[in-house]
Amino acid sequence: MNSNIYCVIMAGGIGSRFWPLSKQKSPKQFLDILGTGKTLIQMAFERFSSVCPSENYYIVTNEQYKDLVLEQLPMLKPEQVLLEPIMRNTAPCVAYANYKIKQRDENARIIISPADHLITNETDFLNVINEGLNYVTDTDKLLTLGLKPNRPETGYGYIQVENNTIDLGISKVKTFTEKPNIDLAKVFLNSGDFFWNSGIFIWSLTAIDAAFKAYLPDVDSLFSSGENISDEASEKEFINKIYPKCPNISIDYGILEKSDKVYVFCADFGWSDLGTWGSLYIRSNKDEAGNAVQGDNVMLYDSENCLINVPKEKLVVVQGINDYIIVDSKDTLLICKKENEKDIKTFIGDIKVSKKNKFI
């Protein structure tokens, strides 16, 4: 374990697509979505524990989730939880982490990871992380992890490699493409030179700092103006002042799509972005009828290919339902066709109007 390796876990989202289990007061990263006994943020923390010392973690999240983070990750000190006063996408999030790490170690190598991903092959994943950390040492290259696609997925971004003969390994990035339609996703899958964009990054502080100066100078200038702040109260006031001035922009769009120093480590370690109930269904264990069930007292009759997530103690009887999502969060019940899952955002909007925020 190297003392100059840092891990930044981005945990500020509200996970609306996992409603009604994920709600504003307790979004999906703080829930045991997979039924493993651990929340997603706890799993993310443990994932990097063999390469990053606990004192070198930073969790970037919303102000209202500070207590949740410290409750679920009690090994962290409060100063390791970076509180965003307002949501501003991933570029300001990364800049905030850089600002903190720079105060401690200008030779840092940094892993950036979302809090809500699933990795099924941890051994291969850690091999990739360690190789990636070695690759970015003493270089200005920015490394992202790309996953070999196994289906024409429309919910992920894609990275095209410059070396179109590569299967697994590191290649220069040729293009980034945001979530494609199904026809384009099929083209990407068949071409062999497109990989899913995992949103996991590895780079040196020096390299990402130079990239901010080159491509997001306004963000760099905002954070640089507070380099001489040393006390906690002044820093909080400073962050609360500058953060709303930051553009709402992703690190992909703000830097990676513009830089010619971006490389992708093409890998295959059983990755999934747990962004939707559908993605959870794909990754879940299923019975002989294709049902993925979480709940100790669920009885199914003539029902196939459903995702059912209900409280363990509740008896739930389901008859004659195929290809549905059924989620019970005690005060809210969702029954929705899997194919219409995108409508959950519409449901939430309507509920906000008719029921205020009581069920959101």
Tab-separated table of C-alpha atoms in Angstrom:
chain	number	residue	atom	x	y	z
A	1	MET	CA	0.000	0.000	0.000
A	2	ASN	CA	1.474	3.317	-1.099
A	3	SER	CA	0.960	6.432	1.013
A	4	ASN	CA	0.665	8.712	-2.030
A	5	ILE	CA	-2.392	6.888	-3.427
A	6	TYR	CA	-5.724	8.591	-2.793
A	7	CYS	CA	-9.252	7.418	-3.476
A	8	VAL	CA	-12.122	9.803	-4.167
A	9	ILE	CA	-15.612	8.329	-3.968
A	10	MET	CA	-18.362	10.414	-5.519
A	11	ALA	CA	-21.516	9.915	-3.459
A	12	GLY	CA	-23.664	12.985	-3.952
A	13	GLY	CA	-26.467	11.750	-6.202
A	14	ILE	CA	-30.041	11.207	-5.084
A	15	GLY	CA	-30.570	7.979	-7.072
A	16	SER	CA	-34.048	8.894	-8.292
A	17	ARG	CA	-34.209	5.975	-10.739
A	18	PHE	CA	-34.189	3.599	-7.743
A	19	TRP	CA	-37.304	5.215	-6.278
A	20	PRO	CA	-39.174	4.326	-4.122
A	21	LEU	CA	-36.383	2.524	-2.239
A	22	SER	CA	-33.989	5.401	-2.861
A	23	LYS	CA	-35.327	8.658	-1.491
A	24	GLN	CA	-33.890	12.101	-0.917
A	25	LYS	CA	-33.139	11.490	2.760
A	26	SER	CA	-31.441	8.156	2.081
A	27	PRO	CA	-30.387	7.677	-1.554
A	28	LYS	CA	-29.273	4.408	-3.091
A	29	GLN	CA	-25.559	4.682	-2.247
A	30	PHE	CA	-26.490	4.391	1.443
A	31	LEU	CA	-28.782	1.386	0.931
A	32	ASP	CA	-28.181	-2.353	0.814
A	33	ILE	CA	-29.602	-2.541	-2.712
A	34	LEU	CA	-28.046	-5.965	-3.378
A	35	GLY	CA	-29.127	-7.631	-0.135
A	36	THR	CA	-25.508	-8.382	0.875
A	37	GLY	CA	-25.606	-6.785	4.316
A	38	LYS	CA	-23.482	-3.878	3.057
A	39	THR	CA	-24.497	-0.613	1.446
A	40	LEU	CA	-23.133	0.419	-1.929
A	41	ILE	CA	-20.829	3.054	-0.422
A	42	GLN	CA	-19.452	0.514	2.053
A	43	MET	CA	-18.749	-1.868	-0.812
A	44	ALA	CA	-17.050	0.917	-2.780
A	45	PHE	CA	-14.840	1.796	0.191
A	46	GLU	CA	-13.801	-1.812	0.775
A	47	ARG	CA	-13.069	-2.281	-2.922
A	48	PHE	CA	-9.993	-0.045	-2.717
A	49	SER	CA	-8.903	-0.829	0.846
A	50	SER	CA	-5.908	-2.917	-0.238
A	51	VAL	CA	-4.402	-0.107	-2.354
A	52	CYS	CA	-5.428	3.058	-0.491
A	53	PRO	CA	-4.928	3.725	3.248
A	54	SER	CA	-8.123	4.776	5.012
A	55	GLU	CA	-6.736	8.218	5.834
A	56	ASN	CA	-6.334	8.883	2.087
A	57	TYR	CA	-10.006	8.493	1.195
A	58	TYR	CA	-12.229	11.435	0.387
A	59	ILE	CA	-15.987	11.096	0.024
A	60	VAL	CA	-17.619	13.907	-1.944
A	61	THR	CA	-21.292	14.181	-1.116
A	62	ASN	CA	-24.131	16.555	-0.375
A	63	GLU	CA	-24.210	18.420	2.941
A	64	GLN	CA	-27.290	16.521	4.090
A	65	TYR	CA	-25.506	13.145	3.847
A	66	LYS	CA	-22.523	13.889	6.102
A	67	ASP	CA	-23.925	11.956	9.062
A	68	LEU	CA	-24.886	9.000	6.857
A	69	VAL	CA	-21.335	8.769	5.474
A	70	LEU	CA	-19.719	8.895	8.908
A	71	GLU	CA	-22.219	6.390	10.286
A	72	GLN	CA	-21.566	3.887	7.506
A	73	LEU	CA	-17.812	4.560	7.242
A	74	PRO	CA	-16.831	5.175	10.881
A	75	MET	CA	-13.117	4.803	10.108
A	76	LEU	CA	-13.180	8.203	8.359
A	77	LYS	CA	-12.578	11.535	10.016
A	78	PRO	CA	-15.115	14.324	9.392
A	79	GLU	CA	-12.566	16.286	7.348
A	80	GLN	CA	-12.459	13.401	4.846
A	81	VAL	CA	-16.098	14.017	3.933
A	82	LEU	CA	-16.223	16.864	1.417
A	83	LEU	CA	-19.602	18.548	1.461
A	84	GLU	CA	-21.057	20.047	-1.697
A	85	PRO	CA	-23.428	22.920	-0.906
A	86	ILE	CA	-25.116	22.434	-4.272
A	87	MET	CA	-25.056	19.724	-6.951
A	88	ARG	CA	-22.681	20.665	-9.754
A	89	ASN	CA	-21.878	17.396	-11.601
A	90	THR	CA	-18.545	15.568	-11.592
A	91	ALA	CA	-16.026	18.194	-12.783
A	92	PRO	CA	-16.431	20.483	-9.729
A	93	CYS	CA	-16.560	17.343	-7.581
A	94	VAL	CA	-13.136	16.256	-8.870
A	95	ALA	CA	-11.787	19.805	-8.557
A	96	TYR	CA	-12.903	19.924	-4.912
A	97	ALA	CA	-11.060	16.665	-4.192
A	98	ASN	CA	-7.955	17.962	-5.991
A	99	TYR	CA	-8.080	21.095	-3.838
A	100	LYS	CA	-7.993	18.988	-0.657
A	101	ILE	CA	-5.395	16.477	-1.837
A	102	LYS	CA	-3.066	19.247	-3.017
A	103	GLN	CA	-2.896	20.524	0.553
A	104	ARG	CA	-1.394	17.201	1.597
A	105	ASP	CA	0.540	15.651	-1.262
A	106	GLU	CA	1.488	17.190	-4.597
A	107	ASN	CA	2.838	13.791	-5.733
A	108	ALA	CA	-0.512	12.084	-5.271
A	109	ARG	CA	-1.928	9.471	-7.584
A	110	ILE	CA	-5.711	9.463	-7.498
A	111	ILE	CA	-8.487	6.949	-8.118
A	112	ILE	CA	-11.916	8.456	-8.838
A	113	SER	CA	-14.904	6.148	-8.409
A	114	PRO	CA	-18.680	6.487	-8.144
A	115	ALA	CA	-20.229	5.006	-5.000
A	116	ASP	CA	-22.918	2.967	-6.724
A	117	HIS	CA	-21.180	0.470	-8.989
A	118	LEU	CA	-21.144	-3.310	-8.850
A	119	ILE	CA	-17.921	-5.252	-9.449
A	120	THR	CA	-18.287	-9.031	-9.535
A	121	ASN	CA	-14.631	-9.965	-10.131
A	122	GLU	CA	-12.745	-8.054	-7.448
A	123	THR	CA	-9.411	-9.790	-8.127
A	124	ASP	CA	-9.269	-8.784	-11.790
A	125	PHE	CA	-10.520	-5.321	-10.861
A	126	LEU	CA	-7.701	-4.759	-8.362
A	127	ASN	CA	-5.146	-5.984	-10.899
A	128	VAL	CA	-6.426	-3.343	-13.325
A	129	ILE	CA	-6.335	-0.650	-10.621
A	130	ASN	CA	-2.750	-1.481	-9.668
A	131	GLU	CA	-1.604	-1.599	-13.287
A	132	GLY	CA	-3.386	1.700	-13.910
A	133	LEU	CA	-1.704	3.349	-10.932
A	134	ASN	CA	1.678	2.247	-12.216
A	135	TYR	CA	0.816	3.479	-15.710
A	136	VAL	CA	0.003	7.044	-14.627
A	137	THR	CA	3.105	7.425	-12.443
A	138	ASP	CA	5.303	10.293	-13.665
A	139	THR	CA	3.128	10.943	-16.717
A	140	ASP	CA	0.564	13.509	-17.808
A	141	LYS	CA	-1.819	10.849	-19.138
A	142	LEU	CA	-5.385	10.583	-17.900
A	143	LEU	CA	-6.652	7.014	-17.626
A	144	THR	CA	-10.265	5.873	-17.679
A	145	LEU	CA	-11.500	2.304	-17.332
A	146	GLY	CA	-13.507	0.864	-20.214
A	147	LEU	CA	-15.491	-2.363	-20.023
A	148	LYS	CA	-15.884	-4.877	-22.804
A	149	PRO	CA	-19.604	-4.765	-23.733
A	150	ASN	CA	-21.643	-7.965	-23.826
A	151	ARG	CA	-24.905	-6.472	-25.073
A	152	PRO	CA	-26.103	-3.362	-26.986
A	153	GLU	CA	-26.703	-1.310	-23.831
A	154	THR	CA	-28.338	2.099	-24.359
A	155	GLY	CA	-27.934	3.264	-20.761
A	156	TYR	CA	-24.123	3.618	-20.799
A	157	GLY	CA	-21.666	5.948	-22.469
A	158	TYR	CA	-19.126	4.416	-24.871
A	159	ILE	CA	-15.417	4.929	-25.539
A	160	GLN	CA	-13.916	4.164	-28.932
A	161	VAL	CA	-10.273	3.084	-28.875
A	162	GLU	CA	-7.736	4.351	-31.371
A	163	ASN	CA	-6.165	0.903	-31.680
A	164	ASN	CA	-9.069	-1.014	-33.188
A	165	THR	CA	-7.300	-4.365	-32.799
A	166	ILE	CA	-7.182	-4.138	-29.013
A	167	ASP	CA	-9.201	-6.559	-26.911
A	168	LEU	CA	-8.009	-5.958	-23.371
A	169	GLY	CA	-5.275	-3.516	-22.395
A	170	ILE	CA	-4.458	0.195	-22.660
A	171	SER	CA	-5.166	2.235	-25.786
A	172	LYS	CA	-5.458	5.894	-26.672
A	173	VAL	CA	-9.041	7.144	-26.739
A	174	LYS	CA	-10.440	8.047	-30.146
A	175	THR	CA	-13.974	9.229	-29.322
A	176	PHE	CA	-16.520	9.409	-26.517
A	177	THR	CA	-20.212	8.836	-27.208
A	178	GLU	CA	-23.011	9.437	-24.742
A	179	LYS	CA	-25.884	6.971	-24.363
A	180	PRO	CA	-26.679	5.789	-27.925
A	181	ASN	CA	-29.965	4.534	-29.340
A	182	ILE	CA	-30.361	0.788	-29.756
A	183	ASP	CA	-29.324	0.715	-33.425
A	184	LEU	CA	-26.084	2.603	-32.737
A	185	ALA	CA	-25.412	0.470	-29.651
A	186	LYS	CA	-25.606	-2.636	-31.868
A	187	VAL	CA	-23.096	-1.082	-34.271
A	188	PHE	CA	-20.769	-0.320	-31.360
A	189	LEU	CA	-21.041	-3.870	-30.027
A	190	ASN	CA	-20.342	-5.468	-33.398
A	191	SER	CA	-17.421	-3.169	-34.242
A	192	GLY	CA	-15.236	-4.453	-31.408
A	193	ASP	CA	-13.537	-1.108	-30.805
A	194	PHE	CA	-16.103	0.447	-28.454
A	195	PHE	CA	-16.111	-0.092	-24.711
A	196	TRP	CA	-18.501	0.949	-21.947
A	197	ASN	CA	-17.402	4.062	-20.091
A	198	SER	CA	-17.226	3.006	-16.436
A	199	GLY	CA	-16.761	6.478	-14.955
A	200	ILE	CA	-13.761	5.198	-12.963
A	201	PHE	CA	-10.584	7.228	-13.497
A	202	ILE	CA	-6.908	7.040	-12.486
A	203	TRP	CA	-4.416	9.887	-12.798
A	204	SER	CA	-1.758	11.871	-11.019
A	205	LEU	CA	-2.641	15.106	-9.272
A	206	THR	CA	-0.176	16.890	-11.539
A	207	ALA	CA	-1.869	15.581	-14.696
A	208	ILE	CA	-5.451	16.384	-13.696
A	209	ASP	CA	-4.391	19.760	-12.323
A	210	ALA	CA	-2.822	20.661	-15.681
A	211	ALA	CA	-5.971	19.464	-17.467
A	212	PHE	CA	-8.190	21.752	-15.386
A	213	LYS	CA	-5.915	24.690	-16.156
A	214	ALA	CA	-6.106	23.909	-19.878
A	215	TYR	CA	-9.778	23.002	-20.331
A	216	LEU	CA	-11.706	24.313	-17.320
A	217	PRO	CA	-9.685	27.382	-16.329
A	218	ASP	CA	-12.705	29.027	-14.685
A	219	VAL	CA	-13.112	26.100	-12.281
A	220	ASP	CA	-9.368	25.951	-11.674
A	221	SER	CA	-9.291	29.665	-10.906
A	222	LEU	CA	-12.146	29.411	-8.410
A	223	PHE	CA	-10.464	26.686	-6.365
A	224	SER	CA	-6.971	28.164	-6.725
A	225	SER	CA	-8.196	31.364	-5.105
A	226	GLY	CA	-8.507	29.469	-1.817
A	227	GLU	CA	-5.085	27.803	-1.737
A	228	ASN	CA	-3.931	29.770	1.319
A	229	ILE	CA	-6.952	28.977	3.472
A	230	SER	CA	-5.951	26.801	6.422
A	231	ASP	CA	-8.753	26.735	9.014
A	232	GLU	CA	-11.891	24.628	8.698
A	233	ALA	CA	-14.454	27.399	9.176
A	234	SER	CA	-12.890	29.630	6.515
A	235	GLU	CA	-12.650	26.709	4.104
A	236	LYS	CA	-16.336	25.869	4.517
A	237	GLU	CA	-17.255	29.496	3.885
A	238	PHE	CA	-14.973	29.526	0.831
A	239	ILE	CA	-16.477	26.336	-0.669
A	240	ASN	CA	-20.024	27.566	-0.045
A	241	LYS	CA	-19.146	30.782	-1.854
A	242	ILE	CA	-17.415	29.388	-4.948
A	243	TYR	CA	-19.333	26.150	-5.556
A	244	PRO	CA	-22.502	27.779	-6.934
A	245	LYS	CA	-20.237	29.669	-9.373
A	246	CYS	CA	-18.901	26.423	-10.850
A	247	PRO	CA	-20.474	25.292	-14.137
A	248	ASN	CA	-22.726	22.232	-13.975
A	249	ILE	CA	-20.467	20.062	-16.113
A	250	SER	CA	-19.159	16.494	-16.107
A	251	ILE	CA	-15.474	15.650	-16.032
A	252	ASP	CA	-16.030	13.705	-19.268
A	253	TYR	CA	-17.450	16.640	-21.200
A	254	GLY	CA	-15.337	19.314	-19.513
A	255	ILE	CA	-11.926	17.660	-19.849
A	256	LEU	CA	-11.751	14.091	-21.166
A	257	GLU	CA	-13.516	14.744	-24.475
A	258	LYS	CA	-11.197	17.688	-25.164
A	259	SER	CA	-7.798	16.403	-24.068
A	260	ASP	CA	-5.417	14.455	-26.320
A	261	LYS	CA	-3.831	12.798	-23.285
A	262	VAL	CA	-6.715	10.462	-22.453
A	263	TYR	CA	-6.189	6.703	-22.507
A	264	VAL	CA	-8.528	3.845	-21.700
A	265	PHE	CA	-7.738	0.617	-19.906
A	266	CYS	CA	-10.003	-1.902	-21.635
A	267	ALA	CA	-10.927	-4.609	-19.159
A	268	ASP	CA	-13.529	-7.182	-18.213
A	269	PHE	CA	-14.142	-7.556	-14.492
A	270	GLY	CA	-17.901	-7.934	-14.226
A	271	TRP	CA	-18.896	-4.286	-13.957
A	272	SER	CA	-22.341	-2.753	-13.768
A	273	ASP	CA	-23.489	0.790	-13.193
A	274	LEU	CA	-26.378	0.190	-10.822
A	275	GLY	CA	-28.314	3.109	-12.207
A	276	THR	CA	-31.728	1.528	-12.679
A	277	TRP	CA	-33.895	-1.314	-11.465
A	278	GLY	CA	-33.341	-2.885	-14.880
A	279	SER	CA	-29.560	-2.921	-14.415
A	280	LEU	CA	-30.041	-4.491	-10.983
A	281	TYR	CA	-32.308	-7.156	-12.491
A	282	ILE	CA	-29.654	-8.077	-15.063
A	283	ARG	CA	-27.074	-8.591	-12.310
A	284	SER	CA	-29.335	-10.345	-9.791
A	285	ASN	CA	-29.670	-14.072	-9.145
A	286	LYS	CA	-32.939	-15.374	-10.571
A	287	ASP	CA	-35.170	-18.360	-9.976
A	288	GLU	CA	-36.123	-20.856	-12.681
A	289	ALA	CA	-38.869	-18.495	-13.887
A	290	GLY	CA	-36.487	-15.581	-14.250
A	291	ASN	CA	-37.677	-13.730	-11.138
A	292	ALA	CA	-35.162	-11.747	-9.062
A	293	VAL	CA	-36.515	-11.579	-5.526
A	294	GLN	CA	-35.386	-9.740	-2.404
A	295	GLY	CA	-37.638	-10.529	0.531
A	296	ASP	CA	-37.964	-13.579	2.788
A	297	ASN	CA	-41.706	-14.096	2.395
A	298	VAL	CA	-42.482	-13.726	-1.310
A	299	MET	CA	-44.782	-16.311	-2.909
A	300	LEU	CA	-44.999	-16.351	-6.698
A	301	TYR	CA	-47.623	-18.021	-8.897
A	302	ASP	CA	-47.585	-18.008	-12.701
A	303	SER	CA	-45.205	-15.018	-12.706
A	304	GLU	CA	-42.034	-14.649	-14.768
A	305	ASN	CA	-39.093	-12.283	-15.279
A	306	CYS	CA	-40.069	-9.926	-12.459
A	307	LEU	CA	-37.880	-7.924	-10.099
A	308	ILE	CA	-39.396	-7.910	-6.619
A	309	ASN	CA	-37.861	-5.953	-3.719
A	310	VAL	CA	-39.915	-5.924	-0.532
A	311	PRO	CA	-39.258	-5.792	3.238
A	312	LYS	CA	-37.993	-9.122	4.552
A	313	GLU	CA	-40.749	-9.478	7.123
A	314	LYS	CA	-43.655	-8.723	4.744
A	315	LEU	CA	-45.640	-11.538	3.154
A	316	VAL	CA	-46.127	-10.730	-0.536
A	317	VAL	CA	-48.171	-12.927	-2.870
A	318	VAL	CA	-47.861	-12.296	-6.616
A	319	GLN	CA	-49.965	-14.068	-9.230
A	320	GLY	CA	-50.055	-13.832	-13.017
A	321	ILE	CA	-47.557	-11.001	-13.501
A	322	ASN	CA	-44.760	-11.067	-16.091
A	323	ASP	CA	-41.907	-8.584	-16.705
A	324	TYR	CA	-42.772	-6.220	-13.866
A	325	ILE	CA	-40.877	-4.251	-11.226
A	326	ILE	CA	-42.488	-4.477	-7.785
A	327	VAL	CA	-40.859	-2.458	-5.014
A	328	ASP	CA	-42.285	-1.860	-1.537
A	329	SER	CA	-40.568	0.719	0.664
A	330	LYS	CA	-43.086	0.442	3.525
A	331	ASP	CA	-44.850	3.744	2.836
A	332	THR	CA	-44.689	3.467	-0.963
A	333	LEU	CA	-45.472	0.673	-3.410
A	334	LEU	CA	-44.315	0.728	-7.040
A	335	ILE	CA	-45.716	-1.655	-9.646
A	336	CYS	CA	-44.330	-0.861	-13.078
A	337	LYS	CA	-43.651	-2.692	-16.324
A	338	LYS	CA	-39.918	-3.228	-16.771
A	339	GLU	CA	-40.084	-1.826	-20.281
A	340	ASN	CA	-41.593	1.411	-18.929
A	341	GLU	CA	-39.045	1.944	-16.159
A	342	LYS	CA	-38.010	5.275	-17.667
A	343	ASP	CA	-41.422	6.603	-16.590
A	344	ILE	CA	-40.330	6.524	-12.941
A	345	LYS	CA	-39.006	10.063	-13.347
A	346	THR	CA	-42.452	11.119	-14.577
A	347	PHE	CA	-44.076	9.453	-11.578
A	348	ILE	CA	-41.731	11.342	-9.237
A	349	GLY	CA	-42.539	14.659	-10.924
A	350	ASP	CA	-46.274	14.044	-10.604
A	351	ILE	CA	-45.912	12.997	-6.949
A	352	LYS	CA	-43.996	16.179	-6.146
A	353	VAL	CA	-46.904	18.189	-7.514
A	354	SER	CA	-49.749	16.209	-5.924
A	355	LYS	CA	-48.142	14.946	-2.690
A	356	LYS	CA	-45.337	17.496	-2.205
A	357	ASN	CA	-42.125	15.756	-1.043
A	358	LYS	CA	-43.682	13.353	1.437
A	359	PHE	CA	-42.982	10.243	-0.623
A	360	ILE	CA	-39.858	11.502	-2.417
